[in-house]
Tab-separated table of C-alpha atoms and ligand atoms in Angstrom:
chain	number	residue	atom	x	y	z
A	1	MET	CA	-10.786	109.471	91.760
A	2	GLY	CA	-14.075	107.655	91.383
A	3	THR	CA	-12.915	104.065	91.463
A	4	SER	CA	-11.704	103.776	95.039
A	5	ILE	CA	-14.372	103.320	97.664
A	6	PRO	CA	-13.758	105.609	100.610
A	7	GLN	CA	-13.059	103.873	103.839
A	8	PRO	CA	-14.571	105.298	106.958
A	9	ILE	CA	-12.434	107.971	108.404
A	10	VAL	CA	-11.193	108.213	111.895
A	11	ALA	CA	-11.876	111.665	113.061
A	12	PHE	CA	-10.541	113.580	115.930
A	13	LEU	CA	-13.302	115.611	117.396
A	14	ILE	CA	-13.666	117.188	120.696
A	15	LEU	CA	-17.078	118.292	121.659
A	16	SER	CA	-18.264	119.565	124.883
A	17	ALA	CA	-21.761	118.983	126.015
A	18	ILE	CA	-21.608	122.001	128.183
A	19	VAL	CA	-23.873	124.948	128.430
A	20	THR	CA	-22.775	127.442	130.994
A	21	VAL	CA	-24.858	130.243	132.286
A	22	LEU	CA	-22.995	133.133	133.504
A	23	LEU	CA	-22.640	135.492	136.268
A	24	VAL	CA	-19.636	137.685	135.926
A	25	PRO	CA	-18.529	140.328	138.379
A	26	SER	CA	-19.310	143.763	137.014
A	27	ALA	CA	-16.575	145.849	138.614
A	28	SER	CA	-13.499	145.820	136.402
A	29	GLY	CA	-11.130	145.325	139.335
A	30	SER	CA	-12.849	142.218	140.554
A	31	SER	CA	-13.266	140.854	137.044
A	32	SER	CA	-9.559	141.145	136.281
A	33	SER	CA	-8.652	139.234	139.421
A	34	ALA	CA	-11.347	136.705	138.537
A	35	HIS	CA	-9.680	136.367	135.157
A	36	GLU	CA	-6.328	135.775	136.827
A	37	LYS	CA	-7.861	133.023	138.929
A	38	PHE	CA	-9.360	131.537	135.804
A	39	ILE	CA	-5.963	131.568	134.051
A	40	HIS	CA	-4.368	129.970	137.078
A	41	CYS	CA	-7.060	127.288	137.051
A	42	LEU	CA	-6.377	126.610	133.356
A	43	SER	CA	-2.663	126.177	134.063
A	44	THR	CA	-3.232	123.733	136.885
A	45	HIS	CA	-5.567	121.572	134.797
A	46	ALA	CA	-3.342	121.341	131.718
A	47	SER	CA	-1.176	118.275	131.351
A	48	PRO	CA	2.359	119.014	132.710
A	49	SER	CA	3.844	117.844	129.426
A	50	HIS	CA	1.642	120.302	127.516
A	51	PRO	CA	1.784	123.697	129.251
A	52	ILE	CA	-1.170	125.919	128.402
A	53	SER	CA	0.620	129.291	128.642
A	54	THR	CA	1.437	129.384	124.924
A	55	ALA	CA	-2.235	128.798	124.166
A	56	ILE	CA	-3.681	131.655	126.225
A	57	PHE	CA	-4.370	135.038	124.643
A	58	THR	CA	-5.880	138.029	126.411
A	59	PRO	CA	-6.279	141.539	124.963
A	60	ARG	CA	-2.883	142.327	126.512
A	61	ASN	CA	-1.079	139.831	124.258
A	62	THR	CA	0.050	141.442	121.028
A	63	SER	CA	-1.279	138.617	118.851
A	64	TYR	CA	-4.724	138.575	120.497
A	65	SER	CA	-6.405	140.511	117.649
A	66	THR	CA	-4.784	138.428	114.944
A	67	VAL	CA	-5.800	135.174	116.621
A	68	LEU	CA	-9.354	136.435	117.067
A	69	GLN	CA	-9.675	137.821	113.528
A	70	ASN	CA	-8.126	134.820	111.772
A	71	TYR	CA	-11.323	132.801	112.042
A	72	ILE	CA	-13.917	135.549	111.827
A	73	ARG	CA	-15.398	134.502	108.519
A	74	ASN	CA	-18.404	136.785	108.514
A	75	LEU	CA	-16.911	140.247	108.198
A	76	ARG	CA	-20.003	141.832	109.726
A	77	PHE	CA	-18.490	140.649	113.013
A	78	ASN	CA	-15.015	141.980	112.300
A	79	THR	CA	-15.703	145.424	113.744
A	80	SER	CA	-14.505	147.377	116.745
A	81	THR	CA	-17.981	147.243	118.307
A	82	THR	CA	-18.382	143.452	118.058
A	83	PRO	CA	-18.214	141.959	121.582
A	84	LYS	CA	-14.796	140.418	122.141
A	85	PRO	CA	-13.754	137.526	124.373
A	86	PHE	CA	-11.757	138.416	127.467
A	87	LEU	CA	-9.590	135.388	126.721
A	88	ILE	CA	-8.923	132.879	123.949
A	89	VAL	CA	-7.586	129.379	124.570
A	90	THR	CA	-6.095	127.965	121.379
A	91	ALA	CA	-6.098	124.370	122.609
A	92	LEU	CA	-2.967	122.422	121.689
A	93	HIS	CA	-3.831	119.277	123.599
A	94	GLU	CA	-6.960	117.529	124.816
A	95	SER	CA	-6.099	118.482	128.399
A	96	HIS	CA	-6.528	122.144	127.374
A	97	VAL	CA	-10.086	121.433	126.290
A	98	ARG	CA	-10.676	119.686	129.578
A	99	ALA	CA	-9.171	122.639	131.482
A	100	ALA	CA	-11.411	125.120	129.651
A	101	ILE	CA	-14.524	123.103	130.455
A	102	LEU	CA	-13.708	122.502	134.116
A	103	CYS	CA	-12.466	126.040	134.847
A	104	GLY	CA	-15.261	127.672	132.834
A	105	GLN	CA	-17.748	125.864	135.038
A	106	LYS	CA	-15.885	126.635	138.226
A	107	TYR	CA	-15.952	130.377	137.548
A	108	ASP	CA	-19.377	130.466	135.861
A	109	LEU	CA	-18.012	131.752	132.571
A	110	GLN	CA	-19.636	131.578	129.171
A	111	MET	CA	-17.562	129.492	126.761
A	112	LYS	CA	-17.796	129.688	122.975
A	113	ILE	CA	-16.184	126.911	120.939
A	114	ARG	CA	-14.775	127.867	117.574
A	115	SER	CA	-13.573	125.464	114.967
A	116	GLY	CA	-13.446	127.038	111.506
A	117	GLY	CA	-15.520	130.111	112.408
A	118	HIS	CA	-17.782	129.616	109.388
A	119	ASP	CA	-21.152	129.790	111.010
A	120	TYR	CA	-22.965	132.797	109.605
A	121	GLU	CA	-24.187	134.156	112.933
A	122	GLY	CA	-20.812	134.313	114.664
A	123	THR	CA	-22.086	131.936	117.343
A	124	SER	CA	-18.602	130.481	117.757
A	125	TYR	CA	-16.933	133.780	118.685
A	126	VAL	CA	-19.538	136.407	119.673
A	127	ALA	CA	-21.744	136.595	122.757
A	128	SER	CA	-23.903	139.189	124.435
A	129	VAL	CA	-22.356	138.461	127.824
A	130	PRO	CA	-18.684	138.296	128.897
A	131	PHE	CA	-17.169	135.147	127.435
A	132	PHE	CA	-14.043	133.279	126.450
A	133	VAL	CA	-13.342	131.328	123.273
A	134	LEU	CA	-12.064	127.789	123.142
A	135	ASP	CA	-10.446	127.916	119.737
A	136	MET	CA	-9.976	124.518	118.099
A	137	PHE	CA	-8.031	125.455	114.985
A	138	ASN	CA	-4.923	123.615	116.194
A	139	LEU	CA	-6.858	120.394	116.789
A	140	ARG	CA	-7.929	119.457	113.327
A	141	GLU	CA	-6.186	116.199	112.673
A	142	CYS	CA	-8.187	114.015	110.378
A	143	ARG	CA	-6.854	110.531	109.746
A	144	GLU	CA	-8.062	108.363	106.954
A	145	GLU	CA	-7.992	104.636	107.077
A	146	GLN	CA	-6.012	103.761	103.982
A	147	ASN	CA	-5.433	106.293	101.309
A	148	SER	CA	-8.966	107.176	100.408
A	149	TRP	CA	-11.262	110.100	99.791
A	150	VAL	CA	-13.103	111.885	102.532
A	151	PRO	CA	-16.363	113.537	101.589
A	152	ALA	CA	-16.303	117.135	102.754
A	153	GLY	CA	-17.909	120.480	102.115
A	154	VAL	CA	-16.864	122.717	99.272
A	155	CYS	CA	-15.138	125.297	101.413
A	156	PRO	CA	-11.694	124.111	102.547
A	157	THR	CA	-11.522	126.225	105.700
A	158	VAL	CA	-14.634	124.859	107.414
A	159	GLY	CA	-13.375	123.250	110.630
A	160	VAL	CA	-13.478	119.735	111.959
A	161	GLY	CA	-16.103	120.785	114.527
A	162	GLY	CA	-18.527	122.109	111.935
A	163	HIS	CA	-17.969	119.272	109.498
A	164	PHE	CA	-18.586	116.562	112.034
A	165	GLY	CA	-21.357	118.384	113.821
A	166	GLY	CA	-23.561	118.018	110.779
A	167	ALA	CA	-21.986	119.815	107.832
A	168	GLY	CA	-19.941	118.333	105.036
A	169	TYR	CA	-22.298	118.628	102.098
A	170	GLY	CA	-19.974	118.531	99.144
A	171	ASN	CA	-19.251	117.372	95.648
A	172	MET	CA	-18.983	113.728	96.687
A	173	MET	CA	-22.176	113.516	98.685
A	174	ARG	CA	-24.367	112.031	95.950
A	175	LYS	CA	-22.185	108.947	95.989
A	176	TYR	CA	-20.765	108.848	99.512
A	177	GLY	CA	-23.063	110.905	101.731
A	178	LEU	CA	-21.984	113.562	104.179
A	179	THR	CA	-18.833	113.754	106.255
A	180	VAL	CA	-20.849	112.688	109.308
A	181	ASP	CA	-21.903	109.502	107.549
A	182	ASN	CA	-18.256	108.433	107.488
A	183	ILE	CA	-17.134	109.070	111.047
A	184	VAL	CA	-16.089	105.912	112.865
A	185	ASP	CA	-14.844	107.358	116.139
A	186	ALA	CA	-14.714	110.655	117.995
A	187	LYS	CA	-13.325	112.005	121.210
A	188	MET	CA	-15.240	114.313	123.459
A	189	VAL	CA	-14.785	115.941	126.815
A	190	ASP	CA	-17.920	115.723	128.882
A	191	VAL	CA	-19.157	118.152	131.503
A	192	LYS	CA	-17.221	116.333	134.222
A	193	GLY	CA	-13.975	116.583	132.270
A	194	ARG	CA	-13.901	112.946	131.225
A	195	ILE	CA	-12.311	112.304	127.847
A	196	LEU	CA	-14.514	109.808	126.082
A	197	ASP	CA	-14.290	107.910	122.838
A	198	ARG	CA	-17.010	106.037	120.992
A	199	LYS	CA	-16.666	102.962	123.173
A	200	SER	CA	-16.705	104.791	126.499
A	201	MET	CA	-19.432	107.284	125.538
A	202	GLY	CA	-21.725	104.617	124.137
A	203	GLU	CA	-23.611	104.414	120.858
A	204	ASP	CA	-26.445	106.763	121.802
A	205	LEU	CA	-24.179	109.684	122.563
A	206	PHE	CA	-21.957	108.915	119.590
A	207	TRP	CA	-25.041	109.017	117.409
A	208	ALA	CA	-26.070	112.346	118.906
A	209	ILE	CA	-22.747	114.164	118.519
A	210	THR	CA	-22.228	113.116	114.938
A	211	GLY	CA	-25.371	114.894	113.915
A	212	ARG	CA	-27.246	111.956	112.515
B	1	FAD	C1	-19.227	130.736	102.684
B	1	FAD	C2	-19.702	129.435	103.304
B	1	FAD	C3	-19.768	128.298	102.515
B	1	FAD	C4	-20.188	127.089	103.060
B	1	FAD	N1	-20.218	126.005	102.263
B	1	FAD	C5	-20.566	124.798	102.765
B	1	FAD	C6	-20.528	123.601	101.973
B	1	FAD	O1	-20.189	123.621	100.813
B	1	FAD	N2	-20.880	122.443	102.569
B	1	FAD	C7	-21.246	122.379	103.870
B	1	FAD	O2	-21.523	121.293	104.352
B	1	FAD	N3	-21.320	123.485	104.645
B	1	FAD	C8	-20.991	124.691	104.129
B	1	FAD	N4	-21.051	125.799	104.925
B	1	FAD	C9	-21.614	125.681	106.279
B	1	FAD	C10	-20.557	125.242	107.266
B	1	FAD	O3	-20.101	123.954	106.985
B	1	FAD	C11	-21.190	125.242	108.652
B	1	FAD	O4	-21.497	126.571	108.991
B	1	FAD	C12	-20.267	124.629	109.688
B	1	FAD	O5	-20.998	124.476	110.903
B	1	FAD	C13	-19.051	125.498	109.904
B	1	FAD	O6	-18.106	124.782	110.650
B	1	FAD	P1	-16.929	125.523	111.364
B	1	FAD	O7	-16.154	124.471	112.088
B	1	FAD	O8	-16.162	126.380	110.421
B	1	FAD	O9	-17.769	126.523	112.244
B	1	FAD	P2	-17.695	127.189	113.628
B	1	FAD	O10	-18.277	128.508	113.367
B	1	FAD	O11	-16.338	127.169	114.244
B	1	FAD	O12	-18.676	126.285	114.499
B	1	FAD	C14	-20.038	126.064	114.162
B	1	FAD	C15	-20.813	125.745	115.446
B	1	FAD	O13	-20.320	124.544	116.037
B	1	FAD	C16	-19.773	124.811	117.334
B	1	FAD	N5	-18.510	124.064	117.406
B	1	FAD	C17	-17.428	124.193	116.587
B	1	FAD	N6	-16.470	123.327	116.902
B	1	FAD	C18	-16.933	122.609	117.956
B	1	FAD	C19	-16.396	121.531	118.717
B	1	FAD	N7	-15.175	121.034	118.463
B	1	FAD	N8	-17.140	121.046	119.718
B	1	FAD	C20	-18.377	121.556	119.987
B	1	FAD	N9	-18.956	122.558	119.300
B	1	FAD	C21	-18.239	123.071	118.286
B	1	FAD	C22	-19.553	126.309	117.399
B	1	FAD	O14	-19.629	126.811	118.712
B	1	FAD	C23	-20.672	126.835	116.516
B	1	FAD	O15	-21.881	126.906	117.227
B	1	FAD	C24	-20.600	127.019	104.422
B	1	FAD	C25	-20.533	128.159	105.214
B	1	FAD	C26	-20.083	129.356	104.688
B	1	FAD	C27	-19.998	130.589	105.529
B	2	NAG	C1	-0.008	136.242	126.935
B	2	NAG	O1	0.388	137.002	128.055
B	2	NAG	C2	0.420	136.289	129.286
B	2	NAG	C3	0.721	137.263	130.392
B	2	NAG	O2	1.830	138.042	130.094
B	2	NAG	C4	1.445	135.151	129.185
B	2	NAG	O3	1.449	134.390	130.370
B	2	NAG	C5	1.082	134.252	128.019
B	2	NAG	O4	2.052	133.225	127.860
B	2	NAG	C6	0.952	135.078	126.733
B	2	NAG	N1	0.473	134.218	125.674
B	2	NAG	C7	1.236	133.846	124.641
B	2	NAG	C8	0.601	132.953	123.656
B	2	NAG	O5	2.413	134.199	124.527
B	3	NAG	C1	-10.636	142.561	110.159
B	3	NAG	O1	-10.389	143.870	110.629
B	3	NAG	C2	-9.011	144.205	110.784
B	3	NAG	C3	-8.921	145.635	111.282
B	3	NAG	O2	-9.638	145.782	112.459
B	3	NAG	C4	-8.271	144.082	109.466
B	3	NAG	O3	-6.886	144.309	109.671
B	3	NAG	C5	-8.485	142.668	108.918
B	3	NAG	O4	-7.891	142.573	107.626
B	3	NAG	C6	-9.972	142.354	108.823
B	3	NAG	N1	-10.140	140.986	108.361
B	3	NAG	C7	-10.562	140.692	107.124
B	3	NAG	C8	-10.615	139.225	106.784
B	3	NAG	O5	-10.904	141.540	106.331
């Protein structure tokens, strides 16, 4: 290493600038039918070529616990009393992110976005109110321009979301800076469900989402 100068990387990042406040029906009967409506909404918003059904996990799916636990990195939150999401969307396509944002708003549901699950407070997968998780572990493509080094954090399982949202302090930072210093483009889904890249979001927003 050492001699090649890293080229800027092209990163694939989906961020949502959404903060939802929630009001969830308290009776269990009405909340389960609300959940069914929410699932139906997700299906109708997913791209027809990328069905969302294989990306939806509720406590009734046998792999729900495994999917949830896989990215709980702070074991203080890996307990039976930790609040659990009523649903996890393991997005496989950008239209699934869009569906989660649009349907979460429509039904006033709290959404938590999880990338690598490394934040110490569990903010990406725990909430004090009923919530669902948009899990981004499948969307972690990171393309380099040319065969070069990408500065990153020390821990290999930190996700794309965390790295590009401001982390990425690592062994190469003295020479090359942080991961965020090397991002040349990003994709995000805004609150209206528009999928934007650097050009369409504009430099101000690009600056803001890359944590600089
Ligand atoms: C043991 C340990 C070692 C660490 N070492 C380093 C290190 O060497 N260098 C370093 O730089 N950092 C380090 N960190 C810090 C780590 O990089 C940050 O906590 C980072 O934010 C984690 O990213 P993540 O994708 O895994 O986190 P997550 O927990 O998935 O997400 C972090 C926050 O970003 C939000 N988020 C995640 N993805 C998205 C997205 N796609 N769109 C919008 N919001 C999103 C989440 O909701 C959450 O609030 C370390 C952390 C731990 C626990
Ligand atoms: C979880 O269960 C629901 C309802 O049975 C089903 O539609 C969905 O496809 C299942 N999810 C996965 C990932 O198999
Ligand atoms: C989290 O808890 C489950 C049991 O509830 C256990 O099977 C799993 O190994 C735990 N995860 C870790 C990383 O320890």
